[in-house]
Amino acid sequence: MNPTPRLSIGPCQYFWPRDRVEAFYAAVADSPADIVYLGETVCAKRRELRPDDWIALGRELAAAGKQVVLSTLTLIEARSEMGVVRRLCSNGEFLVEANDVAAMQVLHEQRLPFATGPSVNIYNAATLRHYHRLGLRRWVLPVELGRDALQDILDDAALPWVETEVLVHGRLPLAWSARCFTARYHDLPKDQCGLRCLDYPAGITVATREGEEFLTLNGIQTQSGRVCDLVPAWRDLVAAGAEILRFSPLSGGTLEALDALHRAREGDPDAADELGRQPAVSCNGYWFGQPGMTAVAPARTPLERTR
Amino acid sequence: MELVCPAGSLPALRSAVDAGADTVYTGLKDATNARHFAGLNFTAKSIAQGVEYAHSRGRRVLMAINTYPQPKGWTQWTAAVDHAAALGVDGVILADSGVLGYAADRHPELPRHLSVQASATSGEALAFYRQQFGIRRAVLPRVLSLAQVKALAQDTDIELEVFGFGSLCIMAEGRCLLSSYATGESPNTVGACSPAAHVRWQDLPDGRLETRLNGVLIDRFQAGERAGYPTLCKGRFQVRDHVGHILEEPTSLNTLELLPELLDTGITAIKIEGRQRSPAYVAQVTAIWRAAIDTCLANREAYRARPEWQSTLADLSEGSQTTLGAYHRPWH
């Protein structure tokens, strides 16, 4: 019998106005989420909330019973950005999710335990063990890896005291660039972007010239066009070693999906039916060793085969 | 300033050495390196011949083992490191922390360079890799501006190597999954972006040409239009009513005109991209950069990138266009 997974809300990838952020996390406080990641991980220019605002929000969520983790910027390009990373790392209260080795270095220097996000490349047990010696206590599986890689890494590493988290729902973070693609779309220089990302709470859809929704522009980040949805396969994720299942915030539907998985983990049979109805534009291929954009039909999943 | 040139084959290695490369970088014929394409790279025998050729002429050889092994492939990567050490190469170019740790433990005397695939963009990241794995040099990602490169050079005493010419990765290297999203294979896992087995070229009845990656339409070219290799970031897509190069045009990086500034910044080495290119290409590009570096070192003040160098490099570039890329702030 595998343990019941905990459910997490990953850091919000989009740039939402402050009131929308506050409304979202008020709803998160009332949700069955166990863990909440807070902070700006995509673009240093997004400052609707500053580090101290995130920390204050973290205290409110902690008071509501959530474990709070502060997430750091993913692509660091300037010393000023390291200042924000250092502020988060030395918050003194909350665990920090490092999204780059620079943050790992700061946390290690301070002898603090830390987590790593999906953009820190941990592809094998030797890397996982090394980072564990530096203070790693939780890691998120890189999104391009799947079930087999996870099982192999955990078998090899034999580190039962490191918690493993897997992205179960949301758009996949695929790439980061120095260039802001939202500004480029508006033919604006990055330095004068006018914070256009505020106009795109779900990012900007990039379609092929045949109309297939392929990618999503989100400032300097490129995301999948499809929403990754492994919710129906949750038992399979847990069987492979995932102890925490992450929901990456979308402009809608995230808390509904989380609630359905919560009811399923509590044993509600109706919730399981709900989980089986995948939206048409979802994908889950990475987990099953397929291209990330692929939607593997539930009937072909290991979970379904064992029924 | 050291000129580091690509060698995807023994003939290319000889071309690079003969044309004036100080150092050539190579890789084995498997997924352990980030330029894993059919017909490219070195066997155990050819790499030994290459090392002998370069060393006999006083040049250095580096071996890139810069992909991210998963547990099932682990021993293949460690064997590649052992092989590099046994060959007596002058350094290994590594990205994965597990492999870096292995190399540092088993072959402490073998110089370790941090691959661009590790995406180290800050003084803290460089300090991390030096403290943990004793790296001697780091290859900087192609996402940094010249001002950011200068700031980094002030923050570290690790040798820095920057890209001077060749294909332009517009995403932070080692953290780009666009190719695997479409094909299941990425530079991180199999060492290839847009792997050839997933690429389809199709002539349309009206003379146009389509390129697809695992079925996904990447670009459609007019009759006679020069078609680039279908890397996702340089494809043409649709955003609302706009169709175009949403991420980047098919251009190559060319920093020839920045050479004096790079020299002033204290950059140790200039890297030329292109292990997938022909020996003739390697010879031409190497000869131009050799001449440029020598000219710049002889008289930094008088240095100008010569028009004939620039036109030859433009002819060798993707889409015949070159860019200063991220080094140049307006690119952003």
XYZ file of C-alpha atoms in Angstrom:
639
model
C 0.000 0.000 0.000
C 1.494 3.276 -1.091
C 1.103 6.320 1.115
C -1.510 8.911 0.270
C 0.123 11.633 -1.837
C 0.213 15.227 -0.749
C -1.041 17.829 -3.194
C 0.826 21.009 -4.007
C 0.186 24.266 -5.841
C 3.329 25.111 -7.784
C 4.516 28.695 -8.245
C 2.244 30.675 -10.554
C 4.030 31.001 -13.898
C 1.850 33.844 -15.182
C 1.931 37.539 -14.364
C -1.367 38.318 -12.708
C -2.428 41.642 -11.184
C -2.030 41.779 -7.444
C -5.752 41.500 -6.682
C -6.026 38.407 -8.844
C -3.041 36.835 -7.059
C -4.626 37.561 -3.700
C -7.987 36.159 -4.785
C -6.328 33.009 -6.130
C -4.410 32.336 -2.920
C -7.493 33.081 -0.802
C -9.142 30.229 -2.705
C -6.021 28.087 -2.264
C -6.215 28.683 1.501
C -9.683 27.097 1.474
C -8.624 24.252 -0.851
C -7.359 20.783 0.079
C -3.826 21.691 -1.104
C -1.184 20.588 1.403
C 1.771 22.593 0.071
C 1.887 25.996 -1.647
C 4.862 27.401 -3.585
C 5.009 31.184 -3.793
C 7.145 33.614 -5.744
C 8.066 34.893 -9.179
C 9.959 32.232 -11.106
C 9.796 33.567 -14.667
C 10.667 37.267 -15.031
C 12.437 39.646 -12.651
C 10.449 42.570 -14.018
C 7.222 41.173 -12.649
C 6.916 42.965 -9.335
C 3.224 43.163 -8.497
C 4.361 41.325 -5.379
C 7.852 41.804 -3.991
C 9.689 39.275 -1.847
C 8.285 40.711 1.393
C 4.754 40.538 -0.066
C 5.228 36.884 -0.924
C 6.550 36.203 2.576
C 3.519 37.978 4.113
C 1.209 35.940 1.879
C 3.101 32.845 2.973
C 2.357 33.605 6.614
C -1.369 33.802 5.837
C -1.293 30.480 4.018
C 0.750 28.896 6.798
C -1.896 30.106 9.262
C -4.461 28.318 7.074
C -2.502 25.093 7.586
C -0.506 24.964 4.366
C 3.170 24.175 4.142
C 4.656 27.195 2.371
C 7.729 27.120 0.117
C 9.293 30.174 -1.552
C 10.396 29.670 -5.176
C 13.284 31.506 -6.815
C 13.786 32.906 -10.303
C 14.695 30.311 -12.939
C 16.970 32.166 -15.375
C 19.254 34.624 -13.599
C 20.980 37.210 -15.757
C 21.927 40.110 -13.497
C 23.374 40.777 -10.076
C 20.203 42.663 -9.105
C 18.231 39.473 -9.658
C 20.547 37.584 -7.316
C 19.611 40.141 -4.648
C 16.007 38.963 -4.787
C 17.145 35.333 -4.709
C 19.253 36.053 -1.613
C 16.341 37.811 0.104
C 14.125 34.764 -0.419
C 16.847 32.342 0.655
C 17.403 34.202 3.925
C 13.696 34.544 4.775
C 14.252 32.631 8.017
C 10.835 30.953 8.003
C 10.038 28.960 4.913
C 11.721 26.240 2.896
C 13.055 27.555 -0.441
C 12.686 25.919 -3.849
C 15.846 26.623 -5.866
C 15.146 26.903 -9.568
C 18.785 27.368 -10.520
C 22.088 26.200 -9.081
C 22.821 29.809 -8.079
C 20.072 29.579 -5.453
C 21.357 26.149 -4.413
C 24.774 27.736 -3.860
C 23.308 30.489 -1.647
C 21.244 27.992 0.375
C 24.173 25.623 0.739
C 26.415 28.476 1.935
C 23.808 29.240 4.596
C 23.575 25.544 5.497
C 19.843 25.574 4.875
C 17.831 22.601 3.629
C 16.256 23.235 0.225
C 14.010 21.925 -2.519
C 14.651 22.047 -6.264
C 12.141 22.860 -8.988
C 11.705 21.094 -12.335
C 14.257 23.289 -14.140
C 17.141 22.025 -11.996
C 18.478 19.108 -14.009
C 18.415 15.981 -11.874
C 18.509 13.116 -14.345
C 20.289 10.432 -12.324
C 20.946 9.145 -8.835
C 24.509 10.453 -8.659
C 23.231 13.998 -9.081
C 20.403 13.449 -6.609
C 22.818 12.036 -4.008
C 25.288 14.871 -4.495
C 22.610 17.528 -4.067
C 21.272 15.671 -1.055
C 24.668 16.015 0.590
C 24.369 19.767 0.002
C 20.959 19.983 1.682
C 18.390 18.840 -0.874
C 15.313 17.514 0.885
C 12.729 17.615 -1.919
C 13.006 17.614 -5.697
C 10.653 17.964 -8.608
C 11.210 15.515 -11.448
C 12.328 17.353 -14.620
C 9.212 17.410 -16.781
C 10.731 15.580 -19.757
C 11.419 12.517 -17.605
C 8.791 9.884 -17.001
C 7.839 6.897 -14.976
C 10.770 4.638 -15.887
C 13.410 7.290 -15.248
C 11.866 8.187 -11.908
C 11.776 4.594 -10.729
C 15.359 4.012 -11.841
C 16.624 7.179 -10.161
C 14.895 6.365 -6.879
C 16.034 2.725 -6.964
C 19.628 3.776 -7.616
C 19.709 6.645 -5.165
C 18.207 4.731 -2.247
C 17.531 7.963 -0.393
C 14.203 7.463 1.391
C 14.530 10.820 3.101
C 14.297 12.877 -0.074
C 10.732 13.759 -1.066
C 9.838 13.393 -4.742
C 7.358 15.690 -6.444
C 5.907 15.321 -9.940
C 3.987 17.860 -12.022
C 0.548 16.358 -12.464
C -1.475 19.227 -13.916
C -0.759 22.475 -15.782
C 1.130 23.760 -18.805
C 4.638 22.319 -19.091
C 7.496 24.792 -18.695
C 9.577 24.000 -21.787
C 12.192 26.736 -22.173
C 13.596 30.051 -20.952
C 15.312 32.724 -23.001
C 16.949 36.099 -22.528
C 14.418 37.284 -25.064
C 10.886 38.154 -24.045
C 8.563 36.647 -26.602
C 5.540 38.554 -25.357
C 7.384 41.838 -25.935
C 8.596 40.544 -29.309
C 5.025 39.710 -30.322
C 4.125 43.327 -29.594
C 7.260 44.509 -31.409
C 8.534 46.096 -28.209
C 12.058 45.981 -26.824
C 12.288 43.879 -23.672
C 13.457 46.895 -21.696
C 10.259 48.734 -22.633
C 7.824 45.838 -22.488
C 5.211 47.849 -20.598
C 4.562 44.708 -18.547
C 2.411 43.345 -21.366
C 2.280 39.946 -19.652
C -0.406 41.467 -17.408
C -2.706 41.321 -20.438
C -2.220 37.565 -20.831
C -3.232 35.732 -17.648
C -3.065 32.432 -19.543
C -0.139 33.311 -21.819
C -0.357 33.715 -25.602
C -1.223 30.701 -27.734
C 1.152 29.839 -30.572
C -0.493 27.677 -33.221
C 1.054 25.916 -36.158
C -0.007 27.201 -39.565
C -2.450 24.303 -39.557
C -4.175 25.674 -36.469
C -2.786 23.218 -33.914
C -2.304 24.844 -30.490
C 1.343 24.033 -30.041
C 3.102 26.380 -27.630
C 2.274 29.141 -25.155
C 4.301 32.334 -24.837
C 4.690 33.598 -21.296
C 7.274 36.370 -21.310
C 10.751 34.837 -21.465
C 9.263 31.403 -20.836
C 7.853 29.064 -23.471
C 5.239 26.616 -22.266
C 3.403 23.725 -23.845
C 0.304 24.579 -25.828
C -1.519 21.683 -24.248
C -2.222 21.296 -20.565
C -0.394 18.366 -19.003
C -2.956 16.241 -17.196
C -1.787 13.203 -15.261
C -4.595 13.423 -12.738
C -6.336 10.244 -13.984
C -2.986 8.395 -13.692
C -2.306 9.556 -10.138
C -2.069 6.082 -8.653
C 0.570 5.198 -11.210
C 2.602 8.266 -10.230
C 2.405 7.337 -6.569
C 3.363 3.736 -7.328
C 6.474 5.010 -9.123
C 7.552 7.043 -6.096
C 5.824 10.429 -6.347
C 4.949 11.557 -2.845
C 3.776 15.035 -3.820
C 1.621 15.838 -6.867
C 1.987 19.382 -8.228
C -0.700 21.527 -9.830
C 0.783 24.421 -11.790
C -1.704 27.310 -11.672
C -3.745 28.005 -14.806
C -6.096 30.913 -15.350
C -8.940 28.521 -14.577
C -9.653 24.944 -13.547
C -6.637 24.288 -11.347
C -8.448 24.118 -8.019
C -11.261 22.056 -9.541
C -8.736 19.486 -10.774
C -6.973 19.523 -7.412
C -10.276 19.059 -5.615
C -11.155 16.066 -7.798
C -7.811 14.431 -7.037
C -8.242 15.186 -3.359
C -11.616 13.423 -3.326
C -10.123 10.496 -5.240
C -7.294 10.107 -2.713
C -9.935 10.163 0.028
C -11.629 7.211 -1.700
C -14.537 8.937 -3.468
C -15.441 6.663 -6.434
C -17.318 9.468 -8.265
C -14.170 11.582 -8.264
C -12.377 8.789 -10.101
C -14.968 8.967 -12.873
C -14.476 12.701 -13.071
C -10.740 12.213 -13.413
C -11.238 9.958 -16.417
C -12.767 12.736 -18.504
C -9.730 14.423 -19.961
C -10.168 17.656 -21.877
C -9.434 17.454 -25.589
C -6.345 19.673 -25.474
C -4.408 17.865 -22.784
C -1.192 15.879 -22.971
C 0.618 13.419 -20.738
C 3.196 11.786 -22.998
C 6.358 12.442 -21.022
C 5.236 10.272 -18.128
C 4.710 7.319 -20.472
C 7.982 7.729 -22.367
C 6.330 9.472 -25.337
C 6.800 12.984 -26.764
C 5.492 15.495 -24.243
C 2.707 16.715 -26.528
C 1.207 13.244 -26.860
C -2.051 12.318 -25.159
C -1.744 8.699 -24.108
C -5.243 7.288 -23.845
C -6.115 6.194 -20.297
C -6.840 2.665 -21.550
C -3.168 2.340 -22.494
C -1.820 3.490 -19.160
C -0.323 0.926 -16.799
C -2.976 1.895 -14.270
C -5.784 0.983 -16.626
C -4.143 -2.259 -17.721
C -4.056 -3.514 -14.161
C -7.776 -2.973 -13.596
C 42.858 34.438 -26.521
C 42.282 30.829 -27.417
C 40.346 29.808 -30.542
C 38.238 26.700 -29.897
C 36.885 25.069 -33.049
C 34.412 22.282 -33.747
C 35.377 18.877 -35.080
C 32.574 16.488 -35.922
C 34.923 14.125 -37.748
C 38.616 13.375 -38.206
C 38.800 15.364 -41.486
C 37.140 18.329 -39.753
C 39.609 18.066 -36.875
C 42.531 18.150 -39.294
C 40.951 21.111 -41.119
C 40.542 23.034 -37.884
C 44.108 22.339 -36.756
C 45.547 23.191 -40.178
C 43.512 26.426 -40.346
C 44.832 27.651 -37.010
C 42.600 26.425 -34.189
C 44.355 26.411 -30.806
C 41.937 23.797 -29.566
C 39.378 21.496 -31.140
C 36.407 20.024 -29.364
C 35.039 16.624 -30.202
C 32.535 14.041 -29.085
C 31.982 10.316 -29.277
C 29.527 8.728 -31.686
C 26.752 8.332 -29.141
C 24.287 10.158 -26.911
C 27.000 11.262 -24.478
C 27.484 14.478 -26.415
C 25.074 17.216 -27.401
C 25.691 16.971 -31.160
C 24.574 13.405 -31.654
C 23.690 13.091 -35.329
C 24.102 10.203 -37.744
C 27.452 10.168 -39.524
C 28.978 12.563 -37.028
C 31.577 12.317 -34.277
C 34.330 9.952 -33.343
C 34.919 6.275 -32.822
C 37.470 5.095 -30.289
C 39.975 4.719 -33.131
C 39.347 8.013 -34.920
C 39.479 10.037 -31.730
C 42.856 8.540 -30.870
C 44.090 9.530 -34.335
C 42.650 13.001 -33.848
C 44.379 13.490 -30.510
C 47.654 12.357 -32.014
C 47.254 14.724 -34.978
C 46.468 17.738 -32.792
C 49.090 17.022 -30.138
C 51.822 16.459 -32.699
C 51.151 20.024 -33.881
C 50.969 21.505 -30.410
C 47.187 21.909 -30.334
C 44.716 20.798 -27.714
C 41.701 18.483 -27.879
C 38.629 18.661 -25.668
C 35.936 16.027 -25.471
C 32.315 17.015 -24.889
C 30.400 14.596 -22.674
C 27.691 17.109 -22.067
C 24.309 15.441 -22.018
C 22.369 14.290 -18.952
C 22.548 10.535 -18.351
C 19.621 8.668 -16.889
C 20.283 5.638 -14.709
C 20.065 3.124 -17.563
C 22.792 4.941 -19.496
C 24.993 5.875 -16.556
C 27.909 3.539 -17.236
C 28.108 4.701 -20.853
C 28.777 8.245 -19.627
C 31.321 7.224 -17.019
C 33.042 5.042 -19.614
C 33.259 8.066 -21.912
C 34.970 10.038 -19.141
C 37.388 7.163 -18.488
C 38.062 6.930 -22.211
C 38.814 10.665 -22.455
C 41.240 10.398 -19.559
C 42.968 7.357 -21.064
C 43.359 9.137 -24.411
C 45.110 12.033 -22.782
C 42.714 14.711 -24.007
C 43.310 18.181 -22.651
C 39.949 18.480 -20.982
C 36.376 17.245 -20.820
C 33.331 19.450 -21.299
C 30.637 18.313 -18.872
C 27.157 19.461 -17.861
C 25.618 16.880 -15.529
C 26.529 17.173 -11.856
C 26.632 13.401 -11.473
C 29.149 13.086 -14.305
C 31.123 16.076 -13.020
C 31.351 14.416 -9.619
C 32.484 11.155 -11.173
C 35.167 12.883 -13.239
C 36.414 14.902 -10.262
C 36.652 11.784 -8.079
C 38.198 9.404 -10.603
C 40.311 11.686 -12.737
C 41.161 14.742 -10.657
C 44.035 15.617 -12.972
C 41.799 15.763 -16.064
C 40.704 19.414 -16.606
C 36.947 19.854 -16.342
C 35.142 22.525 -18.340
C 31.530 23.361 -17.608
C 29.462 22.894 -20.751
C 27.098 25.562 -21.985
C 24.462 22.870 -21.412
C 24.772 23.495 -17.665
C 23.419 27.013 -18.205
C 25.560 28.814 -15.610
C 24.623 32.483 -15.874
C 25.751 33.965 -12.551
C 28.797 34.239 -10.338
C 27.017 32.070 -7.784
C 26.385 29.330 -10.330
C 30.036 29.393 -11.392
C 31.107 29.293 -7.731
C 28.842 26.294 -7.237
C 30.456 24.281 -10.000
C 33.952 25.261 -8.958
C 33.444 24.437 -5.290
C 31.662 21.174 -5.972
C 33.587 19.879 -8.974
C 36.683 21.995 -9.409
C 35.862 23.254 -12.879
C 38.648 25.183 -14.576
C 36.575 26.833 -17.294
C 32.923 27.570 -18.071
C 31.300 28.025 -21.450
C 28.746 30.800 -21.101
C 25.200 30.452 -22.431
C 24.208 32.393 -25.512
C 21.528 34.260 -23.556
C 23.805 36.795 -21.859
C 24.425 40.333 -23.089
C 27.965 41.646 -23.392
C 27.396 43.764 -20.290
C 26.300 40.646 -18.412
C 29.354 38.741 -19.649
C 31.555 41.574 -18.383
C 29.852 41.539 -14.995
C 30.336 37.786 -14.748
C 33.995 38.085 -15.659
C 34.396 40.460 -12.721
C 32.607 38.056 -10.380
C 34.760 35.012 -11.072
C 38.317 33.921 -11.671
C 37.246 30.834 -13.584
C 38.298 30.885 -17.236
C 35.375 31.970 -19.411
C 34.691 30.758 -22.926
C 32.051 32.449 -25.073
C 30.484 31.571 -28.396
C 31.809 33.646 -31.277
C 30.142 32.194 -34.321
C 27.637 29.599 -35.457
C 24.107 28.495 -34.716
C 22.311 30.610 -32.191
C 20.502 28.861 -29.361
C 17.985 31.427 -28.187
C 16.893 29.410 -25.162
C 19.020 28.802 -22.079
C 20.937 25.694 -23.094
C 20.329 22.504 -21.173
C 16.936 23.785 -20.124
C 15.134 23.719 -23.452
C 12.585 20.971 -23.973
C 10.968 22.234 -27.179
C 12.446 19.375 -29.184
C 11.434 16.697 -26.720
C 7.925 18.115 -26.413
C 7.472 17.321 -30.108
C 9.659 14.219 -30.482
C 10.387 12.758 -27.046
C 14.095 13.360 -27.619
C 16.023 16.411 -26.455
C 19.573 17.740 -26.356
C 19.593 16.779 -22.673
C 18.605 13.164 -23.147
C 19.844 12.053 -26.574
C 22.103 14.935 -27.533
C 20.060 16.190 -30.454
C 17.662 19.034 -31.121
C 15.102 18.161 -33.805
C 16.518 14.648 -34.356
C 16.760 13.793 -38.042
C 14.615 10.665 -37.715
C 11.643 12.885 -36.842
C 12.192 15.407 -39.634
C 10.107 15.261 -42.809
C 10.589 17.461 -45.868
C 7.695 17.493 -48.284
C 7.442 19.143 -51.687
C 3.939 20.466 -52.319
C 2.375 20.373 -55.803
C 2.517 24.184 -56.064
C 6.283 24.215 -55.578
C 6.285 25.071 -51.899
C 8.189 23.005 -49.346
C 6.982 21.952 -45.905
C 9.098 20.864 -42.970
C 7.614 18.820 -40.178
C 8.936 17.536 -36.901
C 7.135 14.382 -35.807
C 4.138 15.575 -37.780
C 4.100 19.127 -36.401
C 4.289 21.721 -39.182
C 7.403 23.788 -38.444
C 7.619 25.855 -41.601
C 6.340 26.214 -45.144
C 8.625 27.776 -47.745
C 7.817 29.487 -51.023
C 9.287 27.955 -54.185
C 12.960 28.904 -54.264
C 13.027 30.185 -50.666
C 16.051 28.925 -48.737
C 14.839 26.385 -46.190
C 16.536 26.070 -42.820
C 16.788 22.954 -40.687
C 13.529 22.579 -38.764
C 14.564 23.575 -35.278
C 11.424 24.578 -33.463
C 12.611 27.957 -32.246
C 13.230 29.102 -35.819
C 9.975 27.915 -37.323
C 7.088 30.055 -38.501
C 3.944 29.856 -36.456
C 0.692 31.708 -36.003
C -0.223 33.995 -33.115
C -3.692 35.403 -33.610
C -3.564 37.043 -37.063
C 0.215 37.181 -37.266
C 2.276 34.480 -38.983
C 6.043 34.601 -38.709
C 9.184 33.757 -36.808
C 7.525 34.095 -33.414
C 10.659 33.080 -31.488
C 13.638 33.777 -33.770
C 14.627 34.177 -37.395
C 16.979 31.591 -38.898
C 20.179 33.531 -38.283
C 23.651 32.706 -37.004
C 25.563 34.337 -34.206
C 28.577 36.367 -35.314
C 30.561 38.420 -32.793
C 33.588 39.233 -34.923
C 33.107 42.968 -34.356
C 33.031 42.487 -30.564
C 36.462 40.869 -30.444
C 38.298 43.863 -28.885
C 35.685 44.152 -26.139
C 35.777 40.428 -25.442
C 39.549 40.671 -25.226
C 39.314 43.578 -22.768
C 36.800 41.636 -20.704
C 39.339 38.924 -20.055
C 37.553 36.165 -21.963
C 39.927 33.194 -22.191
C 38.511 31.488 -25.247
C 36.236 32.023 -28.236
C 34.204 29.042 -29.295
C 33.016 28.365 -32.825
C 29.825 26.299 -33.035
C 29.339 23.676 -35.746
C 30.394 20.098 -35.136
C 27.617 19.163 -37.554
C 29.221 21.192 -40.365
C 31.636 20.065 -43.096
C 35.453 20.121 -42.931
C 35.401 22.878 -45.568
C 33.140 25.012 -43.395
C 35.337 24.438 -40.363
C 38.443 25.385 -42.363
C 36.920 28.619 -43.681
C 35.503 29.798 -40.369
C 38.628 28.839 -38.431
C 40.919 30.674 -40.856
C 38.879 33.877 -40.588
C 38.749 33.795 -36.796
C 42.479 32.973 -36.613
C 43.221 36.034 -38.731
C 40.833 38.204 -36.735
C 42.223 37.174 -33.343
C 45.810 37.606 -34.505
C 44.992 41.040 -35.947
C 43.233 42.082 -32.769
C 46.041 40.828 -30.522
C 48.662 42.630 -32.659
C 46.873 45.963 -32.532
C 43.667 46.119 -30.588
C 43.059 49.808 -31.370
C 43.344 49.404 -35.128
C 41.255 46.232 -35.261
C 38.201 46.289 -37.525
C 36.254 43.268 -38.667
C 37.145 43.193 -42.364
C 34.256 43.280 -44.868
C 35.586 40.199 -46.666
C 35.608 38.243 -43.404
C 32.048 39.315 -42.698
C 30.763 38.493 -46.167
C 32.351 35.033 -46.090
C 30.904 34.347 -42.648
C 27.478 35.590 -43.808
C 27.611 33.185 -46.754
C 28.283 30.346 -44.325
C 25.400 31.310 -42.041
C 21.857 30.133 -41.705
C 19.654 32.173 -44.027
C 22.792 34.197 -44.946
C 22.020 36.368 -41.937
C 24.117 36.952 -38.855
C 23.317 38.632 -35.579
C 25.095 39.766 -32.474
C 22.344 37.868 -30.685
C 22.006 38.364 -26.988
C 25.340 40.180 -26.743
C 23.550 43.115 -28.314
C 20.809 44.564 -26.103
C 18.265 45.383 -28.852
C 18.106 41.660 -29.696
C 16.253 41.091 -26.468
